Short mmCIF file of C-alpha atoms in Angstrom, two decimals:
data_model
loop_
_atom_site.label_atom_id
_atom_site.label_comp_id
_atom_site.label_asym_id
_atom_site.label_seq_id
_atom_site.Cartn_x
_atom_site.Cartn_y
_atom_site.Cartn_z
CA UNK A 11 -14.08 5.64 -14.81
CA UNK A 12 -12.01 8.48 -13.33
CA UNK A 13 -8.22 8.28 -13.33
CA UNK A 14 -6.27 9.56 -10.37
CA UNK A 15 -2.57 10.32 -10.66
CA UNK A 16 0.44 11.22 -8.61
CA UNK A 17 4.15 11.62 -9.19
CA UNK A 18 6.97 9.94 -7.31
CA UNK A 19 10.65 10.86 -7.43
CA UNK A 20 12.77 7.76 -7.83
CA UNK A 21 16.35 6.78 -8.72
CA UNK A 22 15.19 6.26 -12.33
CA UNK A 23 13.44 9.63 -12.56
CA UNK A 24 10.03 10.97 -11.66
CA UNK A 25 7.42 8.23 -12.05
CA UNK A 26 3.82 8.96 -12.95
CA UNK A 27 1.44 6.69 -11.05
CA UNK A 28 -2.17 6.25 -12.16
CA UNK A 29 -5.13 4.46 -10.64
CA UNK A 30 -8.81 3.88 -11.27
CA UNK A 31 -11.40 2.63 -8.83
CA UNK A 32 -10.31 -0.90 -9.82
CA UNK A 33 -6.67 -0.41 -8.76
CA UNK A 34 -3.24 0.74 -9.89
CA UNK A 35 -3.42 1.26 -13.65
CA UNK A 36 -0.02 2.67 -14.53
CA UNK A 37 3.58 3.25 -13.44
CA UNK A 38 5.29 5.31 -16.13
CA UNK A 39 8.95 6.26 -16.29
CA UNK A 40 9.91 9.76 -17.51
CA UNK A 41 10.78 8.66 -21.05
CA UNK A 42 8.18 5.89 -21.27
CA UNK A 43 7.69 5.04 -24.93
CA UNK A 44 4.02 4.02 -24.63
CA UNK A 45 2.47 6.25 -22.03
CA UNK A 46 1.02 7.71 -20.03
CA UNK A 47 -2.05 8.65 -22.01
CA UNK A 48 -3.37 12.21 -21.97
CA UNK A 49 -3.94 13.65 -18.51
CA UNK A 50 -7.18 15.32 -19.60
CA UNK A 51 -9.76 14.73 -16.89
CA UNK A 52 -7.28 13.16 -14.48
CA UNK A 53 -7.50 14.02 -10.78
CA UNK A 54 -4.24 14.75 -8.95
CA UNK A 55 -4.66 12.58 -5.85
CA UNK A 56 -1.44 11.58 -4.06
CA UNK A 57 -3.48 10.18 -1.16
CA UNK A 58 -5.23 7.70 -3.48
CA UNK A 59 -1.82 6.47 -4.68
CA UNK A 60 0.00 6.59 -1.32
CA UNK A 61 0.08 2.80 -0.92
CA UNK A 62 1.61 2.23 -4.34
CA UNK A 63 4.08 5.07 -3.77
CA UNK A 64 5.12 3.61 -0.41
CA UNK A 65 5.70 0.16 -1.91
CA UNK A 66 7.76 1.63 -4.75
CA UNK A 67 9.84 3.61 -2.23
CA UNK A 68 10.45 0.36 -0.31
CA UNK A 69 11.47 -1.34 -3.56
CA UNK A 70 13.99 1.40 -4.35
CA UNK A 71 15.29 1.26 -0.76
CA UNK A 72 15.98 -2.45 -1.26
CA UNK A 73 13.52 -3.67 1.37
CA UNK A 74 10.69 -4.83 -0.94
CA UNK A 75 11.13 -7.61 -3.48
CA UNK A 76 7.45 -8.15 -4.37
CA UNK A 77 4.45 -5.85 -4.65
CA UNK A 78 1.11 -6.37 -2.99
CA UNK A 79 -1.21 -4.05 -4.92
CA UNK A 80 -4.56 -4.32 -6.65
CA UNK A 81 -3.66 -4.02 -10.34
CA UNK A 82 -5.95 -2.73 -13.08
CA UNK A 83 -3.76 -2.23 -16.17
CA UNK A 84 -6.63 -1.20 -18.40
CA UNK A 85 -6.95 -1.93 -22.07
CA UNK A 86 -4.76 -4.52 -23.63
CA UNK A 87 -5.36 -7.37 -25.99
CA UNK A 88 -5.89 -10.81 -24.46
CA UNK A 89 -2.37 -11.71 -25.61
CA UNK A 90 -0.87 -8.60 -23.99
CA UNK A 91 -2.74 -9.32 -20.76
CA UNK A 92 -1.36 -12.88 -20.78
CA UNK A 93 2.21 -11.59 -21.25
CA UNK A 94 1.76 -8.97 -18.53
CA UNK A 95 0.47 -11.55 -16.03
CA UNK A 96 3.41 -13.83 -16.88
CA UNK A 97 5.82 -11.03 -15.93
CA UNK A 98 4.64 -11.41 -12.33
CA UNK A 99 6.22 -14.87 -12.25
CA UNK A 100 9.78 -13.73 -13.00
CA UNK A 101 11.55 -13.82 -9.62
CA UNK A 102 13.17 -10.74 -8.16
CA UNK A 103 16.85 -10.47 -9.02
CA UNK A 104 16.61 -12.77 -12.06
CA UNK A 105 16.06 -12.32 -15.77
CA UNK A 106 14.26 -14.31 -18.42
CA UNK A 107 14.68 -14.13 -22.20
CA UNK A 108 11.88 -13.10 -24.51
CA UNK A 109 12.02 -16.59 -26.00
CA UNK A 110 11.70 -18.30 -22.63
CA UNK A 111 8.78 -16.05 -21.75
CA UNK A 112 7.10 -16.86 -25.07
CA UNK A 113 7.58 -20.58 -24.44
CA UNK A 114 6.26 -20.27 -20.88
CA UNK A 115 2.98 -18.77 -22.11
CA UNK A 116 2.66 -21.54 -24.74
CA UNK A 117 3.46 -19.24 -27.68
CA UNK A 118 7.07 -20.18 -28.54
CA UNK A 119 6.88 -18.71 -32.05
CA UNK A 120 5.63 -15.36 -30.76
CA UNK A 121 8.92 -13.96 -29.46
CA UNK A 122 8.50 -10.61 -31.25
CA UNK A 123 4.88 -10.31 -30.15
CA UNK A 124 6.00 -10.99 -26.57
CA UNK A 125 8.56 -8.20 -26.96
CA UNK A 126 5.92 -5.82 -28.28
CA UNK A 127 3.50 -6.69 -25.46
CA UNK A 128 6.29 -6.31 -22.92
CA UNK A 129 7.02 -2.84 -24.28
CA UNK A 130 3.39 -1.81 -23.80
CA UNK A 131 3.22 -2.93 -20.16
CA UNK A 132 1.62 0.02 -18.35
CA UNK A 133 2.77 -1.15 -14.91
CA UNK A 134 6.54 -0.77 -15.20
CA UNK A 135 8.57 -1.95 -12.22
CA UNK A 136 5.49 -3.40 -10.48
CA UNK A 137 5.01 -5.84 -13.37
CA UNK A 138 8.73 -6.41 -13.94
CA UNK A 139 9.15 -6.05 -17.70
CA UNK A 140 12.71 -4.85 -16.98
CA UNK A 141 13.60 -8.49 -16.13
CA UNK A 142 13.12 -9.63 -19.74
CA UNK A 143 16.33 -9.69 -21.79
CA UNK A 144 17.61 -10.90 -25.14
CA UNK A 145 18.49 -14.55 -25.77
CA UNK A 146 22.18 -13.82 -25.13
CA UNK A 147 21.37 -12.02 -21.88
CA UNK A 148 21.91 -8.64 -23.53
CA UNK A 149 19.74 -5.75 -22.47
CA UNK A 150 17.40 -5.05 -25.35
CA UNK A 151 14.52 -2.62 -25.55
CA UNK A 152 12.76 -1.13 -22.58
CA UNK A 153 9.79 1.25 -22.66
CA UNK A 154 11.48 3.48 -20.07
CA UNK A 155 14.89 3.42 -21.78
CA UNK A 156 17.89 1.13 -21.38
CA UNK A 157 19.58 3.25 -18.66
CA UNK A 158 16.50 2.74 -16.44
CA UNK A 159 16.43 -0.99 -17.22
CA UNK A 160 20.12 -1.28 -16.36
CA UNK A 161 19.59 0.62 -13.08
CA UNK A 162 16.60 -1.54 -12.05
CA UNK A 163 18.48 -4.78 -12.76
CA UNK A 164 21.53 -3.49 -10.87
CA UNK A 165 19.35 -2.57 -7.88
CA UNK A 166 17.84 -6.04 -7.82
CA UNK A 167 21.18 -7.79 -8.33
CA UNK A 168 22.67 -5.86 -5.41
CA UNK A 169 19.79 -6.62 -3.07
CA UNK A 170 19.49 -10.24 -4.21
CA UNK A 171 23.21 -10.72 -3.50
CA UNK A 172 23.03 -9.53 0.11
CA UNK A 173 23.61 -12.24 2.71
CA UNK A 174 20.45 -13.39 4.50
#
């Protein structure tokens, strides 16, 4: 399966977007701890990723609070896939603790495993792993770095607080 990629300038740095025929497979921040994989054999195809790029631009402009994209995150253990899908249920402008996320997926003793799976989420921002925080509400760990996590949460808090 061929991987297409593109880059998108954003307020948190230049994002690398990847896709396969099945859908969007990655959104990687500049200092992403677990990705992207080697670009060997990748096809630079901004047109293929234009829809994802447009939705991310709308998100950063504060006009999009949910993504409508075909997602294909690629390899991940069944547990990781379960954690990644659960991220989709964390509402825009809110946070959830690792413990609450573990409990919600019926694995309350797996808080550290949830944290590890969260850190390996290949679809940053789109699958909102930045919304997961420590039990005290403290910002802990983020694959793209804590400054990016802080910026994403601040963006969402500002938009969520606007009068309707």
